[in-house]
Amino acid sequence: MLLGFTKEILSHNHCTKCYLLRKASALPRTPLTSNIHEFVNNFQFRWSQSSDGHCMQFGLSLQKFSTCNHCERLSWEGSSHEILLRKLESSLKSHQVQEAWEYFHDFKSLYGFPAGCLVNQLVVQLSYTSNHVWLRKACDLALQIVKEKSDFLQADTLTKLALSLARLQMPVPASMILRLMLETQCVPPMNLLSLIFLHMVKTEIGSHVTSNYLVQVSDCFKSLNGKSVHEAVPVKPNTMIFNLVLDACVRFKLLLKGLCIMDLMPMTGTVADAHSIVIISQILEMNGLIDEMKELRGHIDRVSTPYLPHYRQFYDCLLSLHFKFNDISAAAELVLGMNKQHDCHSDIKDRKHLLKPCLVAIGSHHLKNGLKIQFDPELLQKDSVLKVEGRQHLIFYRDGKLVLSNRALAKFISRYKKDGRINELSKLLLSIQKDLCSLAGSSLCFDVIGACLQFGWLESAHDILDDMEAYGSRMGLEAYISLLSAYYKRKMHREAKVLIKQMKGAGLDENLSDDSINRLILDAEASCSFGLSDLAVTLGQVLKDEEETFSPKIYELNSCIYFFSKARMIEDMLKPYRRLKERNIQPTVQTFAYMLYGYSSLGMYREITILWGDIKRFTSNGSLKPNRDLYESLLLNFLRGGYFERVMEVVGHMRDQNMYTDKWMYKSVFLRLHRNLYRNLKASEARTEAQSKRLEYVQAFRKWVGID
């Protein structure tokens, strides 16, 4: 039997010890086969490659086992343990990844893991391949090793693997490696973690897992900081880490996640720099939180003029919020003061006092126990990898000044016209034209009059002309002729005569004849025959957009809900929500998110189930768009509260909407709070129908997240 077994081995051209072990293990244990098992364990072999690199020759030492006198003694080079180890070391030194992988698996199947240094070398070399397949194998191997030998892989090895995965846009596996490290309270050095984040946040899914990982890191820091400050320092996220994640939240419109990340900055004591504040202002604007923006403005108005281009985006966001709340007076005040404020603080001594790092309230400065971010307004890292450009919708930076775009100007025209406050519009236009050197320059008022005429707002155009005269800033002849032409087109002859008289009174031309007026009108009509002006086109877009936007009242009610939820004043929080229902105002995602925050902060999970019913109703009738951040918050709260039926219901909604679910995070929450829940209970052992049903959903959840 032994001789036949040996011949079969020799005839097998892929013979390895793995093959021998499989063959031997298949034999029954008898006195005869015990020799075969011993033979396998002492099998010696030698590789000798032919020119084609595929031929393998084997030398067997059968002296001990020979049952035949003419068995030839074959040469050997030592035990398979030593040979496989040498081959593995050699292939790693020569960077032969394929061979190293095969030798490693041969060795592991026979003897278990080799020395830790070799395993770490193998994972590192797999990380350097820049190949998706090999990186996936490296990730799977790391997960297996950590599961079986938690201290086998070094932190540097895992960091290199996470960075390679992130570079190849494999954010989910990268986050898995980072979380493996975090389970042992280990976080990569912040400069390397910033680099990993930089690659991960390039995609929406990467931004989701990165923000969730940052939440977990912050929680780890808080827990360590309460025990040992020395141990907590390496885990503390820095400003760049927060900026990268917050910027990703803006780019992918993860508005609720952005608010959550903002709250972590004061909790971890992270100082916000100039980049942070600009990104935070974008998140506040998209969530409609104007009080917090006003709080920030008090500090930003103090920065010196060289920082004005950087904070253009902040003023853009604040102006947008004023328009959302339909506060035109505040919008005008902002426009007229945004350049002057910086000039007032040009004195160096004054600025040194004003620009000390300050605390800015997040939530509201009226909250006694509200969070406050430490903010250094002129801390701007020149070599930062993050370039916060932002949109340029309402405010531009030109020639050392902040100036209005056509869109901002169109919004002012639309709102003042709607409210019948043309006189205030004229004052604003005159101030901009004189003091701000706007984008339109000295033709600003003429452009506004032209846009009004193109929309048929002749009375408004005439009012602006009258106001300019009253303020001592008379318009040119072209503006009057354009209005006169519009009057004649509409056969408004009485108004035309009044305007001609006004033109003569203004001293434009006392000898205006009918022929000269007709000639000027024809010239004006010819100049307008090429289509609408840029401002008129923008005004048309703004008017269309305003028909589709939310009522300003919803922003006011949401602000109230947000304040009371932060203050944990639940009854007061419910009052604006009831008013919203009574007035038939459609709620937004923020409406439910702020209420969810209030309930969650007090552990009122049963009330969240009622809120979930409202969310489903508004979503089903199309008045509320499904939002992943809102669903994730609901899922986490139901998980904490033990409402597993609701958990799986939310999971089903996310699946229907094809939303990414961060199963690792949900799994970790479950294991922390419900590790042994119904672990050994069978369905047949359930005492009540309710327990049986709950067991069913718990088991469904465990299966979904991959808990054995």
XYZ file of N, CA, C and O in Angstrom, residues 465-586:
488
model
N -36.619 105.262 -11.827
C -36.168 106.513 -12.445
C -36.476 107.711 -11.552
O -35.630 108.593 -11.347
N -37.692 107.726 -11.002
C -38.078 108.831 -10.115
C -37.193 108.874 -8.877
O -36.773 109.952 -8.423
N -36.919 107.697 -8.305
C -36.087 107.644 -7.096
C -34.672 108.129 -7.377
O -34.069 108.838 -6.545
N -34.137 107.763 -8.531
C -32.789 108.201 -8.870
C -32.727 109.725 -8.981
O -31.758 110.356 -8.533
N -33.757 110.305 -9.564
C -33.816 111.766 -9.658
C -33.917 112.391 -8.270
O -33.243 113.381 -7.963
N -34.745 111.793 -7.423
C -34.947 112.334 -6.079
C -33.663 112.263 -5.250
O -33.415 113.140 -4.415
N -32.853 111.254 -5.500
C -31.605 111.091 -4.744
C -30.436 111.828 -5.404
O -29.296 111.724 -4.953
N -30.735 112.578 -6.497
C -29.702 113.360 -7.166
C -28.794 112.543 -8.052
O -27.660 112.945 -8.318
N -29.275 111.401 -8.512
C -28.468 110.556 -9.388
C -29.285 110.242 -10.632
O -29.835 109.151 -10.792
N -29.380 111.248 -11.507
C -30.223 111.107 -12.681
C -29.660 110.079 -13.652
O -28.463 109.962 -13.825
N -30.575 109.376 -14.290
C -30.198 108.374 -15.273
C -29.933 109.029 -16.622
O -30.370 110.157 -16.894
N -29.261 108.319 -17.509
C -28.988 108.827 -18.838
C -30.214 108.776 -19.738
O -31.242 108.174 -19.401
N -30.094 109.402 -20.884
C -31.204 109.492 -21.831
C -31.670 108.111 -22.278
O -32.870 107.886 -22.486
N -30.760 107.148 -22.378
C -31.100 105.817 -22.874
C -32.144 105.136 -21.995
O -33.045 104.448 -22.492
N -32.059 105.315 -20.688
C -33.019 104.692 -19.774
C -34.419 105.256 -19.992
O -35.413 104.523 -20.017
N -34.489 106.558 -20.176
C -35.790 107.196 -20.394
C -36.397 106.755 -21.724
O -37.603 106.489 -21.823
N -35.559 106.691 -22.752
C -36.056 106.305 -24.073
C -36.564 104.863 -24.057
O -37.585 104.532 -24.682
N -35.875 103.976 -23.343
C -36.312 102.581 -23.250
C -37.691 102.490 -22.606
O -38.558 101.730 -23.070
N -37.895 103.262 -21.538
C -39.201 103.264 -20.879
C -40.257 103.893 -21.782
O -41.393 103.392 -21.875
N -39.876 104.951 -22.479
C -40.817 105.617 -23.384
C -41.242 104.678 -24.503
O -42.428 104.613 -24.872
N -40.287 103.915 -25.030
C -40.596 102.945 -26.078
C -41.588 101.900 -25.575
O -42.531 101.522 -26.287
N -41.410 101.451 -24.345
C -42.315 100.455 -23.763
C -43.721 101.036 -23.588
O -44.719 100.336 -23.811
N -43.802 102.300 -23.204
C -45.116 102.945 -23.068
C -45.845 103.000 -24.413
O -47.037 102.694 -24.512
N -45.112 103.378 -25.457
C -45.734 103.474 -26.773
C -46.180 102.093 -27.278
O -47.231 101.959 -27.921
N -45.378 101.067 -26.990
C -45.737 99.720 -27.414
C -47.054 99.274 -26.795
O -47.856 98.589 -27.413
N -47.254 99.648 -25.572
C -48.464 99.254 -24.843
C -49.581 100.289 -24.984
O -50.605 100.196 -24.303
N -49.303 101.294 -25.815
C -50.285 102.358 -26.080
C -50.697 103.082 -24.798
O -51.852 103.425 -24.579
N -49.686 103.281 -23.950
C -49.909 104.024 -22.704
C -49.460 105.462 -22.952
O -48.438 105.937 -22.462
N -50.257 106.173 -23.738
C -49.861 107.502 -24.217
C -49.822 108.525 -23.098
O -48.981 109.436 -23.112
N -50.733 108.420 -22.145
C -50.750 109.386 -21.053
C -49.466 109.277 -20.233
O -48.842 110.279 -19.892
N -49.044 108.054 -19.941
C -47.810 107.865 -19.196
C -46.607 108.326 -20.004
O -45.632 108.860 -19.455
N -46.689 108.143 -21.359
C -45.588 108.570 -22.220
C -45.429 110.086 -22.189
O -44.306 110.611 -22.124
N -46.566 110.827 -22.207
C -46.494 112.297 -22.158
C -45.892 112.772 -20.838
O -45.094 113.714 -20.802
N -46.265 112.091 -19.764
C -45.714 112.453 -18.454
C -44.205 112.244 -18.448
O -43.444 113.069 -17.917
N -43.750 111.164 -19.064
C -42.325 110.859 -19.078
C -41.562 111.872 -19.930
O -40.460 112.300 -19.556
N -42.152 112.273 -21.077
C -41.488 113.272 -21.929
C -41.331 114.590 -21.174
O -40.270 115.230 -21.215
N -42.356 114.961 -20.464
C -42.300 116.184 -19.665
C -41.225 116.053 -18.584
O -40.496 117.016 -18.286
N -41.137 114.870 -18.002
C -40.141 114.620 -16.964
C -38.731 114.701 -17.545
O -37.803 115.205 -16.901
N -38.563 114.210 -18.774
C -37.263 114.255 -19.424
C -36.822 115.695 -19.664
O -35.659 116.047 -19.436
N -37.766 116.500 -20.116
C -37.437 117.919 -20.355
C -37.120 118.625 -19.045
O -36.202 119.448 -18.974
N -37.883 118.273 -17.996
C -37.637 118.890 -16.689
C -36.293 118.488 -16.114
O -35.678 119.229 -15.338
N -35.839 117.299 -16.484
C -34.548 116.830 -15.996
C -33.388 117.437 -16.773
O -32.226 117.230 -16.432
N -33.711 118.207 -17.845
C -32.676 118.880 -18.612
C -31.931 117.979 -19.553
O -30.822 118.294 -19.982
N -32.538 116.842 -19.893
C -31.863 115.924 -20.806
C -31.778 116.500 -22.211
O -30.755 116.418 -22.879
N -32.910 117.086 -22.677
C -32.927 117.723 -24.005
C -34.221 118.502 -24.119
O -35.296 117.919 -24.239
N -34.114 119.831 -24.077
C -35.320 120.661 -24.108
C -35.929 120.746 -25.502
O -37.046 121.205 -25.674
N -35.181 120.361 -26.527
C -35.652 120.486 -27.917
C -36.015 119.132 -28.519
O -35.781 118.883 -29.695
N -36.561 118.245 -27.659
C -36.968 116.947 -28.181
C -38.172 117.109 -29.093
O -39.241 117.548 -28.666
N -38.007 116.771 -30.361
C -39.113 116.825 -31.319
C -39.687 115.427 -31.480
O -39.099 114.441 -31.044
N -40.829 115.396 -32.129
C -41.441 114.087 -32.364
C -40.549 113.194 -33.214
O -40.458 111.982 -32.972
N -39.901 113.824 -34.212
C -39.028 113.024 -35.084
C -37.838 112.454 -34.313
O -37.475 111.284 -34.485
N -37.227 113.293 -33.487
C -36.058 112.822 -32.729
C -36.463 111.739 -31.735
O -35.730 110.765 -31.534
N -37.649 111.895 -31.131
C -38.130 110.881 -30.188
C -38.382 109.573 -30.913
O -37.998 108.494 -30.443
N -39.014 109.649 -32.091
C -39.287 108.428 -32.869
C -38.001 107.732 -33.287
O -37.910 106.499 -33.272
N -36.999 108.542 -33.656
C -35.727 107.963 -34.071
C -35.035 107.259 -32.897
O -34.494 106.161 -33.033
N -35.093 107.916 -31.744
C -34.484 107.314 -30.551
C -35.209 106.036 -30.135
O -34.591 105.065 -29.691
N -36.534 106.051 -30.280
C -37.320 104.860 -29.925
C -36.982 103.698 -30.850
O -36.839 102.550 -30.403
N -36.845 104.006 -32.156
C -36.479 102.951 -33.107
C -35.110 102.364 -32.777
O -34.896 101.146 -32.860
N -34.162 103.247 -32.394
C -32.827 102.768 -32.016
C -32.904 101.891 -30.768
O -32.214 100.859 -30.672
N -33.728 102.288 -29.802
C -33.876 101.514 -28.567
C -34.487 100.153 -28.848
O -34.061 99.129 -28.297
N -35.499 100.114 -29.717
C -36.140 98.852 -30.061
C -35.176 97.932 -30.810
O -35.184 96.702 -30.625
N -34.322 98.534 -31.662
C -33.340 97.733 -32.402
C -32.323 97.110 -31.458
O -31.917 95.956 -31.625
N -31.920 97.880 -30.439
C -30.927 97.353 -29.492
C -31.504 96.233 -28.637
O -30.774 95.381 -28.134
N -32.838 96.225 -28.476
C -33.486 95.188 -27.662
C -33.951 93.998 -28.481
O -34.514 93.047 -27.936
N -33.759 94.055 -29.766
C -34.303 93.010 -30.635
C -33.484 91.729 -30.601
O -33.884 90.724 -31.161
N -32.316 91.784 -29.953
C -31.438 90.609 -29.925
C -31.781 89.652 -28.792
O -31.143 88.629 -28.632
N -32.762 89.982 -27.961
C -33.170 89.082 -26.886
C -33.023 89.709 -25.517
O -32.680 90.890 -25.383
N -33.268 88.908 -24.503
C -33.220 89.385 -23.127
C -31.776 89.612 -22.684
O -30.860 88.928 -23.131
N -31.594 90.568 -21.771
C -30.287 90.800 -21.187
C -29.956 89.657 -20.227
O -30.822 88.871 -19.833
N -28.676 89.571 -19.817
C -28.262 88.526 -18.875
C -29.038 88.623 -17.566
O -29.448 87.605 -17.000
N -29.233 89.847 -17.088
C -29.967 90.033 -15.834
C -31.419 89.601 -15.991
O -31.992 88.975 -15.089
N -32.017 89.897 -17.137
C -33.411 89.509 -17.369
C -33.553 87.988 -17.441
O -34.519 87.416 -16.914
N -32.592 87.330 -18.080
C -32.619 85.865 -18.151
C -32.522 85.267 -16.742
O -33.276 84.355 -16.378
N -31.607 85.802 -15.949
C -31.441 85.320 -14.575
C -32.689 85.588 -13.747
O -33.110 84.746 -12.942
N -33.300 86.752 -13.945
C -34.525 87.099 -13.225
C -35.636 86.104 -13.548
O -36.398 85.678 -12.659
N -35.716 85.702 -14.808
C -36.716 84.713 -15.196
C -36.492 83.382 -14.489
O -37.439 82.730 -14.039
N -35.211 82.955 -14.372
C -34.894 81.706 -13.677
C -35.237 81.793 -12.190
O -35.763 80.849 -11.602
N -34.946 82.942 -11.591
C -35.228 83.137 -10.163
C -36.729 83.088 -9.906
O -37.188 82.447 -8.945
N -37.513 83.734 -10.754
C -38.970 83.725 -10.578
C -39.520 82.306 -10.685
O -40.438 81.919 -9.947
N -38.953 81.524 -11.591
C -39.400 80.140 -11.749
C -39.007 79.301 -10.535
O -39.796 78.499 -10.035
N -37.778 79.500 -10.047
C -37.297 78.738 -8.891
C -38.113 79.045 -7.645
O -38.376 78.149 -6.825
N -38.486 80.285 -7.458
C -39.215 80.678 -6.252
C -40.599 80.053 -6.178
O -41.168 79.913 -5.099
N -41.143 79.669 -7.331
C -42.444 78.992 -7.328
C -42.327 77.574 -6.768
O -43.300 77.013 -6.262
N -41.109 76.984 -6.857
C -40.915 75.592 -6.450
C -40.270 75.452 -5.069
O -40.158 74.351 -4.549
N -39.837 76.551 -4.469
C -39.154 76.480 -3.180
C -40.155 76.363 -2.037
O -41.343 76.625 -2.190
N -39.621 75.979 -0.869
C -40.458 75.853 0.318
C -40.905 77.220 0.806
O -40.252 78.238 0.559
N -42.008 77.206 1.519
C -42.492 78.434 2.142
C -41.496 78.887 3.199
O -40.946 78.058 3.936
N -41.228 80.205 3.305
C -40.314 80.695 4.351
C -40.743 80.271 5.749
O -39.908 80.159 6.649
N -42.035 80.006 5.922
C -42.534 79.641 7.248
C -41.938 78.325 7.728
O -41.725 78.137 8.940
N -41.656 77.403 6.810
C -41.111 76.109 7.219
C -39.725 76.272 7.826
O -39.348 75.572 8.775
N -38.945 77.243 7.319
C -37.617 77.473 7.874
C -37.706 78.041 9.290
O -36.908 77.687 10.168
N -38.672 78.901 9.524
C -38.865 79.457 10.870
C -39.278 78.356 11.846
O -38.754 78.274 12.967
N -40.222 77.515 11.436
C -40.687 76.440 12.313
C -39.578 75.419 12.571
O -39.415 74.931 13.694
N -38.819 75.096 11.528
C -37.708 74.153 11.710
C -36.665 74.704 12.680
O -36.094 73.952 13.483
N -36.415 76.008 12.612
C -35.448 76.621 13.533
C -35.918 76.493 14.975
O -35.115 76.221 15.883
N -37.210 76.678 15.179
C -37.773 76.523 16.529
C -37.635 75.083 17.011
O -37.245 74.825 18.156
N -37.970 74.138 16.130
C -37.868 72.718 16.488
C -36.429 72.364 16.828
O -36.155 71.651 17.804
N -35.499 72.867 16.044
C -34.078 72.574 16.273
C -33.620 73.115 17.620
O -32.930 72.422 18.386
N -34.017 74.347 17.944
C -33.607 74.948 19.211
C -34.135 74.142 20.391
O -33.392 73.798 21.320
N -35.425 73.827 20.370
C -36.021 73.127 21.507
C -35.528 71.679 21.613
O -35.430 71.131 22.709
N -35.218 71.061 20.467
C -34.689 69.694 20.524
C -33.294 69.698 21.145
O -32.953 68.806 21.931
N -32.474 70.708 20.809
C -31.152 70.827 21.411
C -31.253 71.093 22.906
O -30.408 70.644 23.688
N -32.294 71.839 23.297
C -32.500 72.151 24.711
C -33.215 71.028 25.451
O -33.427 71.128 26.660
N -33.615 69.981 24.710
C -34.338 68.830 25.276
C -35.666 69.263 25.916
O -36.082 68.720 26.934
N -36.303 70.227 25.298
C -37.611 70.714 25.748
C -38.656 70.143 24.789
O -39.068 70.801 23.828
N -39.053 68.910 25.047
C -39.850 68.143 24.097
C -41.232 68.756 23.870
O -41.704 68.841 22.722
N -41.896 69.177 24.928
C -43.228 69.766 24.769
C -43.176 71.022 23.917
O -44.037 71.240 23.064
N -42.167 71.854 24.146
C -42.006 73.069 23.321
C -41.622 72.707 21.892
O -41.979 73.419 20.952
N -40.897 71.625 21.732
C -40.514 71.175 20.392
C -41.736 70.756 19.585
O -41.801 70.965 18.360
N -42.712 70.162 20.257
C -43.901 69.663 19.562
C -44.844 70.777 19.118
O -45.629 70.589 18.185
N -44.793 71.943 19.773
C -45.723 73.028 19.439
C -45.559 73.515 18.001
O -46.540 73.609 17.266
N -44.329 73.849 17.548
C -44.196 74.256 16.136
C -44.536 73.127 15.163
O -45.010 73.390 14.056
N -44.308 71.875 15.579
C -44.656 70.752 14.707
C -46.172 70.660 14.539
O -46.671 70.388 13.433
N -46.905 70.913 15.610
C -48.371 70.904 15.520
C -48.860 72.066 14.660
O -49.809 71.913 13.872
N -48.228 73.230 14.802
C -48.609 74.384 13.971
C -48.373 74.071 12.502
O -49.176 74.460 11.640
N -47.301 73.387 12.232
C -46.981 72.996 10.862
C -48.101 72.140 10.281
O -48.529 72.348 9.132
N -48.598 71.203 11.076
C -49.687 70.345 10.614
C -50.980 71.130 10.448
O -51.720 70.946 9.469
N -51.271 72.013 11.412
C -52.513 72.787 11.369
C -52.569 73.689 10.138
O -53.634 73.873 9.552
N -51.451 74.253 9.762
C -51.409 75.178 8.630
C -51.151 74.459 7.305
O -50.971 75.095 6.275
N -51.096 73.140 7.361
C -50.904 72.328 6.158
C -49.605 72.685 5.432
O -49.538 72.727 4.208
N -48.565 72.962 6.223
C -47.239 73.246 5.670
C -46.480 71.931 5.546
O -46.414 71.145 6.495
N -45.909 71.696 4.381
C -45.213 70.430 4.150
C -43.898 70.388 4.934
O -43.062 71.287 4.815
